[in-house]
Coordinates of C-alpha atoms in Angstrom, one line a residue:
Chain X
X119 CA 65.8 100.7 83.6
X120 CA 67.8 102.4 81.0
X121 CA 69.3 105.1 83.9
X122 CA 70.9 100.9 85.6
X123 CA 72.1 100.2 82.4
X124 CA 74.3 102.8 81.8
X125 CA 75.7 103.1 85.7
X126 CA 76.9 99.3 84.9
X127 CA 78.3 100.5 81.6
X128 CA 80.3 102.9 83.4
X129 CA 81.2 100.8 85.9
X130 CA 82.1 98.3 83.5
X131 CA 84.7 100.8 82.0
X132 CA 86.3 101.7 85.2
X133 CA 87.0 97.8 85.2
X134 CA 88.2 97.0 82.8
X135 CA 89.8 100.0 81.0
X136 CA 92.8 99.7 83.2
X137 CA 93.1 96.3 81.3
X138 CA 93.4 97.9 78.1
X139 CA 95.4 100.2 79.1
X140 CA 97.9 97.7 80.3
X141 CA 97.6 96.2 76.6
X142 CA 98.3 99.1 75.6
X143 CA 101.0 100.3 77.5
X144 CA 102.7 96.7 77.0
X145 CA 102.8 97.3 72.9
X146 CA 104.5 101.4 73.4
X147 CA 107.6 102.3 72.6
X148 CA 107.5 105.3 74.0
X149 CA 105.3 105.4 77.7
X150 CA 102.6 108.4 76.3
X151 CA 101.0 108.6 80.0
X152 CA 98.7 111.9 78.1
X153 CA 95.0 110.9 77.1
X154 CA 96.2 110.6 73.8
X155 CA 98.1 107.9 74.3
X156 CA 95.4 105.8 75.4
X157 CA 94.5 105.6 72.0
X158 CA 98.0 104.9 70.4
X159 CA 99.4 105.3 67.0
X160 CA 100.0 102.4 65.0
X161 CA 103.3 103.7 64.6
X162 CA 104.2 103.5 67.7
X163 CA 103.4 100.0 68.5
X164 CA 105.8 97.5 68.9
X165 CA 106.8 93.8 70.9
X166 CA 110.1 95.1 71.8
X167 CA 108.7 95.8 75.4
X168 CA 108.3 91.7 75.5
X169 CA 111.6 90.6 74.4
X170 CA 112.8 93.1 76.7
X171 CA 111.2 91.6 79.8
X172 CA 111.9 88.3 78.2
X173 CA 115.8 89.4 78.8
X174 CA 115.3 90.1 81.9
X175 CA 113.6 87.7 83.7
X176 CA 113.5 84.1 81.3
X177 CA 109.6 84.2 81.1
X178 CA 109.5 81.0 79.5
X179 CA 111.1 79.3 83.0
X180 CA 109.0 81.9 85.5
X181 CA 105.7 80.7 83.4
X182 CA 106.7 76.7 83.9
X183 CA 107.7 77.7 87.8
X184 CA 103.9 79.0 87.9
X185 CA 102.8 75.7 86.7
X186 CA 104.3 73.6 88.9
X187 CA 103.1 75.5 91.6
X188 CA 99.7 75.4 90.5
X189 CA 99.7 72.4 89.0
X190 CA 100.7 70.7 92.5
X191 CA 98.5 72.9 94.4
X192 CA 95.4 71.6 92.4
X193 CA 96.7 68.0 92.3
X194 CA 97.0 67.8 96.2
X195 CA 93.6 69.5 96.7
X196 CA 92.0 67.3 94.1
X197 CA 93.5 64.1 95.4
X198 CA 93.2 64.4 98.9
X199 CA 90.4 67.2 99.0
X200 CA 87.9 65.1 97.7
X201 CA 88.6 62.1 99.7
X202 CA 87.9 64.5 102.8
X203 CA 84.9 66.0 101.3
X204 CA 83.5 63.0 100.3
X205 CA 84.4 61.2 103.9
X206 CA 82.8 64.2 105.5
X207 CA 79.9 64.0 103.6
X208 CA 79.2 60.4 103.3
X209 CA 80.5 58.3 105.9
X210 CA 80.1 57.8 109.4
X211 CA 83.0 57.8 111.2
X212 CA 84.8 58.4 114.6
X213 CA 85.8 61.7 114.6
X214 CA 84.1 63.4 111.7
X215 CA 82.3 65.9 114.1
X216 CA 85.9 67.0 114.9
X217 CA 87.4 67.4 111.3
X218 CA 85.0 69.2 110.2
X219 CA 84.5 71.7 113.0
X220 CA 88.3 71.6 112.8
X221 CA 87.6 72.6 109.1
X222 CA 85.6 75.2 109.7
X223 CA 88.0 76.6 112.7
X224 CA 90.8 76.9 109.8
X225 CA 88.9 79.5 107.6
X226 CA 89.1 81.9 110.8
X227 CA 93.2 81.8 111.2
X228 CA 94.7 83.9 109.0
X229 CA 97.7 83.0 107.0
X230 CA 99.7 85.7 107.4
X231 CA 99.9 85.2 111.0
X232 CA 101.2 81.9 109.7
X233 CA 104.0 83.1 107.5
X234 CA 106.6 83.6 110.3
X235 CA 106.2 80.0 111.5
X236 CA 105.9 78.4 108.4
X237 CA 108.8 80.3 107.3
X238 CA 111.2 79.5 109.8
X239 CA 109.8 75.5 110.1
X240 CA 110.0 74.8 106.2
X241 CA 113.0 76.8 105.5
X242 CA 115.3 76.8 108.6
X243 CA 114.1 73.0 109.9
X244 CA 113.5 71.2 106.8
X245 CA 115.5 72.9 104.6
X246 CA 113.1 73.0 102.1
X247 CA 113.6 77.0 100.7
X248 CA 114.1 77.1 97.0
X249 CA 112.3 73.9 96.5
X250 CA 108.7 73.2 94.9
X251 CA 108.0 71.4 97.6
X252 CA 108.4 74.1 100.1
X253 CA 106.3 76.3 97.5
X254 CA 103.4 74.3 97.7
X255 CA 103.2 72.5 100.8
X256 CA 101.5 75.0 102.9
X257 CA 98.6 75.6 100.1
X258 CA 98.6 71.4 99.4
X259 CA 94.7 71.5 100.4
X260 CA 92.5 74.1 100.4
X261 CA 90.0 73.9 103.0
X262 CA 87.4 75.7 100.7
X263 CA 87.6 73.2 97.9
X264 CA 87.1 70.4 100.8
X265 CA 84.6 72.3 102.0
X266 CA 82.6 72.8 98.3
X267 CA 83.1 69.1 97.3
X268 CA 81.2 68.1 100.5
X269 CA 78.5 70.1 99.6
X270 CA 78.4 68.4 95.9
X271 CA 78.7 65.0 97.1
X272 CA 76.0 65.7 100.0
X273 CA 73.3 66.6 97.0
X274 CA 73.8 63.0 95.9
X275 CA 70.6 60.5 96.6
X276 CA 71.8 58.3 99.5
X277 CA 70.0 55.4 97.9
X278 CA 72.7 55.7 95.3
X279 CA 75.2 54.5 98.2
X280 CA 73.6 51.8 100.0
X281 CA 72.7 50.1 96.5
X282 CA 76.7 50.7 95.6
X283 CA 77.8 49.4 98.9
X284 CA 74.8 46.0 98.6
X285 CA 76.7 45.1 95.7
X286 CA 79.6 44.8 97.5
X287 CA 81.4 48.1 96.0
X288 CA 84.6 49.3 98.1
X289 CA 84.1 52.7 99.7
X290 CA 87.3 54.0 96.7
X291 CA 85.5 52.3 94.3
X292 CA 82.4 54.0 95.2
X293 CA 83.9 57.2 95.7
X294 CA 85.7 56.5 92.0
X295 CA 83.1 55.0 90.0
X296 CA 79.9 56.2 91.2
X297 CA 80.8 60.1 93.2
X298 CA 83.4 61.7 90.9
X299 CA 81.3 60.8 87.9
X300 CA 78.9 62.7 89.1
X301 CA 79.9 66.1 90.4
X302 CA 82.3 65.8 87.6
X303 CA 81.4 69.7 86.6
X304 CA 81.7 70.7 90.4
X305 CA 84.9 69.0 90.2
X306 CA 86.2 71.7 87.4
X307 CA 84.8 74.5 89.1
X308 CA 87.1 73.0 92.6
X309 CA 90.0 73.5 90.3
X310 CA 88.8 76.8 88.5
X311 CA 88.7 78.3 92.0
X312 CA 92.0 76.3 93.4
X313 CA 93.5 77.9 90.3
X314 CA 93.3 81.8 91.0
X315 CA 95.3 81.5 94.0
X316 CA 98.5 79.9 93.4
X317 CA 98.8 81.6 90.1
X318 CA 98.4 84.9 91.2
X319 CA 99.9 83.9 95.3
X320 CA 102.9 86.2 95.9
X321 CA 104.3 86.7 99.0
X322 CA 105.1 82.7 100.1
X323 CA 106.9 82.3 96.9
X324 CA 108.5 85.9 97.0
X325 CA 109.6 84.6 100.7
X326 CA 111.0 81.3 100.1
X327 CA 112.5 81.2 96.7
X328 CA 115.8 83.3 96.7
X329 CA 117.1 81.5 93.5
X330 CA 115.1 83.4 90.3
X331 CA 114.9 80.4 88.4
X332 CA 112.6 78.5 90.9
X333 CA 110.7 82.0 91.2
X334 CA 107.0 81.8 89.8
X335 CA 106.0 84.7 87.3
X336 CA 104.2 86.6 90.1
X337 CA 107.6 86.9 91.9
X338 CA 110.1 87.4 89.2
X339 CA 107.8 90.4 87.9
X340 CA 108.0 92.2 91.4
X341 CA 111.5 91.9 91.8
X342 CA 112.2 93.5 88.2
X343 CA 109.5 95.8 89.4
X344 CA 111.2 97.1 92.5
X345 CA 114.7 96.9 91.3
X346 CA 115.6 96.8 87.9
X347 CA 113.1 98.8 86.2
X348 CA 114.1 101.9 87.6
X349 CA 117.0 101.6 85.1
X350 CA 115.4 100.5 82.0
X351 CA 114.6 102.6 79.0
X352 CA 111.1 101.7 79.0
X353 CA 110.5 100.7 82.7
X354 CA 106.7 100.6 82.7
X355 CA 106.8 98.7 78.8
X356 CA 108.8 95.8 79.7
X357 CA 106.6 95.6 83.6
X358 CA 103.1 96.2 81.6
X359 CA 104.5 93.5 79.0
X360 CA 105.2 91.1 82.1
X361 CA 101.6 91.6 83.5
X362 CA 99.8 91.0 80.8
X363 CA 101.7 87.1 80.6
X364 CA 101.1 86.9 83.9
X365 CA 97.5 88.0 83.5
X366 CA 96.3 86.0 80.5
X367 CA 96.4 82.6 81.2
X368 CA 94.1 83.3 84.5
X369 CA 91.8 85.8 82.5
X370 CA 91.5 83.4 79.4
X371 CA 90.9 80.5 81.8
X372 CA 88.2 82.6 83.7
X373 CA 86.6 83.7 80.2
X374 CA 86.3 80.3 79.0
X375 CA 85.0 78.9 82.3
X376 CA 83.2 81.8 83.2
X377 CA 79.9 80.2 83.2
X378 CA 81.1 78.1 85.8
X379 CA 81.2 80.9 88.4
X380 CA 77.9 81.4 88.5
X381 CA 75.8 82.0 91.8
X382 CA 74.4 79.3 92.3
X383 CA 77.6 77.0 92.0
X384 CA 79.5 79.8 95.0
X385 CA 75.6 79.9 97.2
X386 CA 76.3 76.2 97.7
X387 CA 79.7 77.2 99.5
X388 CA 78.4 79.8 101.1
X389 CA 75.4 78.6 103.1
X390 CA 76.6 75.6 104.4
Chain I
X234 CA 72.8 49.5 108.8
X235 CA 73.6 47.4 111.2
X236 CA 76.1 48.3 113.9
X237 CA 78.2 46.5 116.2
X238 CA 80.2 47.1 119.5
X239 CA 83.5 47.9 116.8
X240 CA 80.4 49.8 114.6
X241 CA 80.0 51.8 118.1
X242 CA 83.8 52.9 118.5
X243 CA 84.9 53.2 115.4
X244 CA 81.8 54.5 113.5
X245 CA 79.9 52.9 110.4
X246 CA 82.7 53.2 108.3
X247 CA 85.5 53.4 109.6
X248 CA 87.6 53.9 106.5
X249 CA 86.5 57.4 106.6
X250 CA 89.2 57.9 108.9
X251 CA 91.5 57.0 106.3
X252 CA 89.9 59.3 103.9
X253 CA 90.7 62.1 106.0
X254 CA 94.5 61.6 107.4
X255 CA 96.1 63.2 104.7
X256 CA 93.6 66.6 105.1
X257 CA 94.3 66.1 108.9
X258 CA 97.8 65.9 108.8
X259 CA 97.9 69.0 106.8
X260 CA 95.6 71.0 109.0
X261 CA 98.4 69.4 111.8
X262 CA 100.8 70.4 110.5
X263 CA 100.3 73.8 108.7
X264 CA 98.4 75.2 110.7
X265 CA 97.4 74.0 114.4
X266 CA 101.3 73.5 114.8
X267 CA 102.7 76.8 113.3
X268 CA 99.9 78.6 115.5
X269 CA 100.9 77.3 118.5
X270 CA 104.8 78.0 117.2
X271 CA 104.3 81.4 116.5
X272 CA 102.8 82.2 119.9
X273 CA 105.8 80.4 121.5
X274 CA 108.0 82.4 119.5
X275 CA 105.9 85.6 120.7
X276 CA 107.3 84.6 124.3
X277 CA 110.7 83.9 123.5
X278 CA 113.7 85.6 123.0
X279 CA 114.0 83.6 119.0
X280 CA 116.5 84.2 116.9
X281 CA 117.5 82.1 113.5
X282 CA 120.2 79.5 114.0
X283 CA 122.3 77.4 111.7
X284 CA 120.2 74.1 111.4
X285 CA 120.9 71.3 114.4
X286 CA 122.7 73.7 116.3
X287 CA 121.5 73.7 120.2
X288 CA 121.1 77.5 121.4
X289 CA 119.3 78.7 124.3
X290 CA 116.2 80.3 123.2
X291 CA 115.0 82.1 127.2
X292 CA 111.5 82.7 128.1
X293 CA 110.9 86.4 128.1
X294 CA 107.5 86.7 129.2
X295 CA 106.0 89.9 127.4
X296 CA 109.2 91.4 126.1
X297 CA 108.2 90.9 122.3
X298 CA 105.0 92.7 122.8
X299 CA 106.4 95.8 124.6
X300 CA 109.5 96.2 121.8
X301 CA 106.4 95.9 119.3
X302 CA 104.5 98.1 120.8
X303 CA 107.0 100.7 121.9
X304 CA 107.9 100.7 118.3
X305 CA 106.2 103.8 116.3
X306 CA 105.9 102.5 112.8
X307 CA 104.3 99.0 114.1
X308 CA 101.6 100.9 115.8
X309 CA 101.6 103.5 112.6
X310 CA 100.6 100.4 110.5
X311 CA 97.9 99.4 112.7
X312 CA 96.9 102.8 112.4
X313 CA 96.8 102.5 108.6
X314 CA 95.5 99.7 108.3
X315 CA 92.2 100.9 110.4
X316 CA 92.2 104.0 107.9
X317 CA 92.3 101.2 104.9
X318 CA 89.4 99.5 106.6
X319 CA 87.4 102.5 107.0
X320 CA 87.4 103.4 103.8
X321 CA 87.3 99.7 102.0
X322 CA 84.9 98.3 103.6
X323 CA 82.0 100.6 103.4
X324 CA 82.9 101.4 99.9
X325 CA 83.0 97.5 99.0
X326 CA 79.4 96.4 101.0
X327 CA 77.8 99.8 99.1
X328 CA 79.8 99.2 95.7
X329 CA 78.9 95.5 95.5
X330 CA 75.6 95.3 97.0
X331 CA 74.3 98.3 94.2
X332 CA 76.3 96.6 91.2
X333 CA 74.6 93.1 92.1
X334 CA 71.4 94.4 92.5
X335 CA 71.7 96.0 88.9
X336 CA 72.7 92.7 88.0
X337 CA 70.3 90.7 89.2
X338 CA 67.7 92.5 87.0
X339 CA 66.9 91.5 83.6
X340 CA 69.2 93.6 81.4
X341 CA 71.2 93.0 78.3
X342 CA 74.9 92.3 77.9
X343 CA 74.5 90.7 81.7
X344 CA 77.7 88.3 81.0
X345 CA 79.5 90.7 80.2
X346 CA 78.8 93.0 83.2
X347 CA 79.9 89.6 85.0
X348 CA 83.0 88.9 83.4
X349 CA 83.7 92.6 83.4
X350 CA 83.2 93.1 87.3
X351 CA 85.5 89.7 88.3
X352 CA 88.3 89.6 85.8
X353 CA 90.5 91.8 88.3
X354 CA 89.6 89.5 90.9
X355 CA 90.9 86.5 89.0
X356 CA 94.3 88.6 88.1
X357 CA 97.3 88.9 90.4
X358 CA 97.6 91.7 91.8
X359 CA 101.6 92.1 90.7
X360 CA 100.4 92.4 87.4
X361 CA 97.7 94.9 87.6
X362 CA 99.4 96.5 90.6
X363 CA 102.1 97.8 87.4
X364 CA 99.0 99.6 85.6
X365 CA 98.1 101.3 88.6
X366 CA 101.6 102.5 89.0
X367 CA 101.5 104.4 85.3
X368 CA 98.1 105.2 86.4
X369 CA 98.6 107.3 89.1
X370 CA 102.0 107.9 88.6
X371 CA 102.7 112.1 89.5
X372 CA 102.4 112.2 85.1
X373 CA 100.4 109.0 84.4
X374 CA 97.0 109.3 83.0
X375 CA 95.3 110.2 85.8
X376 CA 96.7 113.0 86.4
X377 CA 96.9 114.3 82.9
X378 CA 93.3 114.2 83.0
X379 CA 93.0 116.1 86.3
X380 CA 94.9 118.9 85.0
X381 CA 95.6 121.2 87.7
X382 CA 93.6 119.5 89.9
X383 CA 96.1 116.3 90.2
X384 CA 96.9 116.3 93.7
X385 CA 100.3 117.8 94.8
X386 CA 102.8 115.1 95.7
X387 CA 101.0 112.7 93.6
X388 CA 98.5 109.8 94.9
X389 CA 101.1 107.1 95.5
X390 CA 103.8 109.2 97.5
X391 CA 101.6 111.4 99.3
X392 CA 101.6 110.7 102.8
X393 CA 97.7 111.5 103.5
X394 CA 96.8 109.9 100.1
X395 CA 98.9 106.9 100.0
X396 CA 97.0 104.8 102.1
X397 CA 93.4 105.8 100.7
X398 CA 94.6 105.1 96.9
X399 CA 95.9 101.8 98.6
X400 CA 92.5 101.0 100.1
X401 CA 90.4 102.0 96.3
X402 CA 92.6 100.2 94.7
X403 CA 92.0 97.0 96.8
X404 CA 88.2 97.3 96.9
X405 CA 88.3 97.7 92.6
X406 CA 90.2 94.5 92.8
X407 CA 88.3 92.1 95.2
X408 CA 84.9 94.2 94.4
X409 CA 84.0 91.1 91.9
X410 CA 84.2 88.3 94.1
X411 CA 81.7 89.9 96.6
X412 CA 79.3 90.9 93.8
X413 CA 79.2 87.3 93.2
X414 CA 78.1 86.7 96.9
X415 CA 75.5 89.1 96.4
X416 CA 74.0 88.1 93.4
X417 CA 73.9 84.5 95.3
X418 CA 72.5 85.7 98.6
X419 CA 69.9 87.9 96.2
X420 CA 68.1 84.7 94.9
X421 CA 67.3 84.2 98.0
X422 CA 65.2 87.2 98.7
X423 CA 61.6 86.3 98.0
X424 CA 59.9 87.9 95.1
X425 CA 56.9 88.4 96.9
X426 CA 58.6 91.1 99.3
X427 CA 58.8 93.0 96.0
X428 CA 55.3 92.5 94.9
X429 CA 53.9 93.4 98.6
X430 CA 56.1 96.6 98.7
X431 CA 55.2 97.5 95.4
X432 CA 51.5 97.4 96.7
X433 CA 52.2 99.3 99.0
X434 CA 53.4 102.1 96.6
X435 CA 56.8 102.0 97.4
X436 CA 59.5 102.9 94.3
X437 CA 62.4 101.2 94.0
X438 CA 64.7 102.8 96.2
X439 CA 62.4 102.3 98.9
X440 CA 61.7 98.8 98.2
X441 CA 65.6 98.6 98.1
X442 CA 66.0 100.0 101.0
X443 CA 63.0 98.0 102.7
X444 CA 63.7 94.5 101.2
X445 CA 66.5 94.1 99.4
X446 CA 68.9 95.2 102.2
X447 CA 67.5 93.5 105.2
X448 CA 66.9 90.3 102.9
X449 CA 70.9 90.4 102.4
X450 CA 71.6 90.8 105.5
X451 CA 73.8 87.8 106.2
X452 CA 75.7 88.2 103.4
X453 CA 76.3 92.0 104.5
X454 CA 77.7 90.3 107.3
X455 CA 80.1 87.5 105.8
X456 CA 81.0 90.4 103.2
X457 CA 82.0 92.7 106.0
X458 CA 84.2 89.8 108.0
X459 CA 85.4 88.5 104.8
X460 CA 86.4 92.3 103.6
X461 CA 88.1 92.4 107.1
X462 CA 90.0 90.0 107.3
X463 CA 91.4 90.7 103.7
X464 CA 92.3 94.1 104.3
X465 CA 94.0 92.9 107.7
X466 CA 96.2 90.4 105.6
X467 CA 97.3 93.7 103.7
X468 CA 100.9 93.0 102.1
X469 CA 101.1 92.7 98.3
X470 CA 100.0 96.5 97.7
X471 CA 101.8 98.4 99.9
X472 CA 104.6 96.6 99.3
X473 CA 104.8 97.1 95.6
X474 CA 102.1 100.2 95.0
X475 CA 104.1 102.4 97.2
X476 CA 107.7 101.0 97.2
X477 CA 107.6 99.1 100.6
X478 CA 105.0 101.4 102.4
X479 CA 106.1 104.5 101.5
X480 CA 106.2 107.7 102.1
X481 CA 107.6 107.3 105.3
X482 CA 105.8 104.5 106.4
X483 CA 102.4 106.2 105.6
X484 CA 101.1 103.1 103.9
X485 CA 102.6 100.2 105.7
X486 CA 100.6 97.5 106.9
X487 CA 101.1 95.1 110.2
X488 CA 102.0 92.7 107.3
X489 CA 104.8 94.8 105.9
X490 CA 106.0 95.8 109.4
X491 CA 105.8 91.6 110.4
X492 CA 108.0 90.7 107.1
X493 CA 110.5 93.7 107.8
X494 CA 111.2 92.3 111.5
X495 CA 110.6 88.7 111.1
X496 CA 112.5 87.9 108.3
X497 CA 114.2 91.0 106.7
X498 CA 115.8 92.0 110.1
X499 CA 115.6 88.4 111.4
X500 CA 113.2 88.9 114.5
X501 CA 111.1 85.9 114.3
X502 CA 109.9 86.7 117.5
X503 CA 108.9 90.2 116.7
X504 CA 107.1 88.9 113.6
X505 CA 105.6 86.8 115.7
X506 CA 104.5 89.3 118.2
X507 CA 103.0 91.4 115.4
X508 CA 100.8 88.4 113.8
X509 CA 99.3 87.8 117.5
X510 CA 98.4 91.0 118.0
X511 CA 97.1 91.6 114.5
X512 CA 95.2 88.3 114.9
X513 CA 93.4 89.9 118.1
X514 CA 92.9 92.9 116.7
X515 CA 91.0 91.5 113.8
X516 CA 89.0 89.0 116.5
X517 CA 88.0 92.1 118.5
X518 CA 87.1 93.6 115.2
X519 CA 84.9 90.8 113.7
X520 CA 83.3 90.9 117.1
X521 CA 82.4 94.5 116.9
X522 CA 81.1 94.0 113.6
X523 CA 78.7 91.0 114.5
X524 CA 77.1 93.3 116.7
X525 CA 76.7 95.9 114.5
X526 CA 75.8 94.3 111.2
X527 CA 74.8 91.0 112.3
X528 CA 72.3 91.7 115.1
X529 CA 69.0 90.4 113.5
X530 CA 70.3 87.0 112.7
X531 CA 70.5 86.3 116.7

């Protein structure tokens, strides 16, 4: 047991140290890559890097863009995903099996293969480059979330739905007043799992936003990393300050809601 | 419930069709149609033109594929991703299973450990790439700890170390997710089997090998497949960690080349051909992996 604990402790150090170092690095006036730099002197600490990166890439604007992108994806996934998940779990209609199999098949198609055709369609044919809609569209409904919602609706007792139907409730009414309130904790899990995707997504918004004031933070930060940073006084400090701002919301949400990510929640989605 | 003739045609709840319509439209518009379009482009001389302009895009057969396969940069990228997978997949399976197994035991600070292992996974790669650049820089912390043992040229600018470093980075970044998958799978391994193994005098290591490993085999299949698909989609890490696949293409991934050829250089037909080849490669690899890892499921 002792050995296991020590091994886990060493592992946790390897996993957390970069985050600690990210924070320290973002606060150092002068980058100090030596070992003692990991334990910075109070005199070397400053918030200057944060104003430096804010001057280069308008953090507020980028965060709002990340928020709109993420919010749009979550909204679409919740509204359309719950509808589809409920129908696949609880309603008998023609083509249900087909839709379900389609959903499973889709999970196998790598998004990257679709990058080029989607770029051609969305940017060239629909003219949605540099728009929130173009950013959100490919992620509008998350198939994994649909699958998880379906699993949760399946777990509800069938008598509940029969009773509501006998009372004359419409399917939309049943979904809204009976099913959704019962799976509310599951929906929160769905939201949290969906949040990580668009908040951290890089390739797609990178491709379709050229206008700086529309770019999510991940994109503007990477542009800073690849172009501007070489010329800055303390490039690592500014990059790490931006990294902290980008990482903070996701990490904070995760720590607050970490119980929602427990294994059982995930397993119901995995086992099928 | 009653079933009229109409019910037999439409099903008991025709309203379900309305509920799934947005989702089906989404799947058709964002997955099915682009998928077909990618294959179409890869067989035609497709180029960017002004919207609405009538241009001819003749069928060229396998020309784009020939171009792609005779491009040494593309071949190198496919080789690179194999190197990546050979390091990343086994490392992921072993580390996540061992860590999940340790976490599954009643142990102090369990929540703390779970949080620490999962934090890299929830964080944007763009953010943590910054720290890794700082850590693995030629005069970064890692090299100053290693002193004379530090590689020269340093990690990310060394043509034989760049790809392995990227592979280790991605393993570290994703491990939390796979640990969670294994934690879920470990719940399903019967306690009786461990007791029986203990009765037979099996030590901790023996019962890990003979009970745990076979017990989580379905999860292992999943972990291997998911890690392979994620690895084949590698883009952000080589793009940012090694300045676009350097040194000299040693860490370029197929998706990175696909982006460069398809969008930067304006040849979506070539890009699509790379994408199709990548998918075929992943499917072949997945079939082979299922043969080896998933065989006891059949």
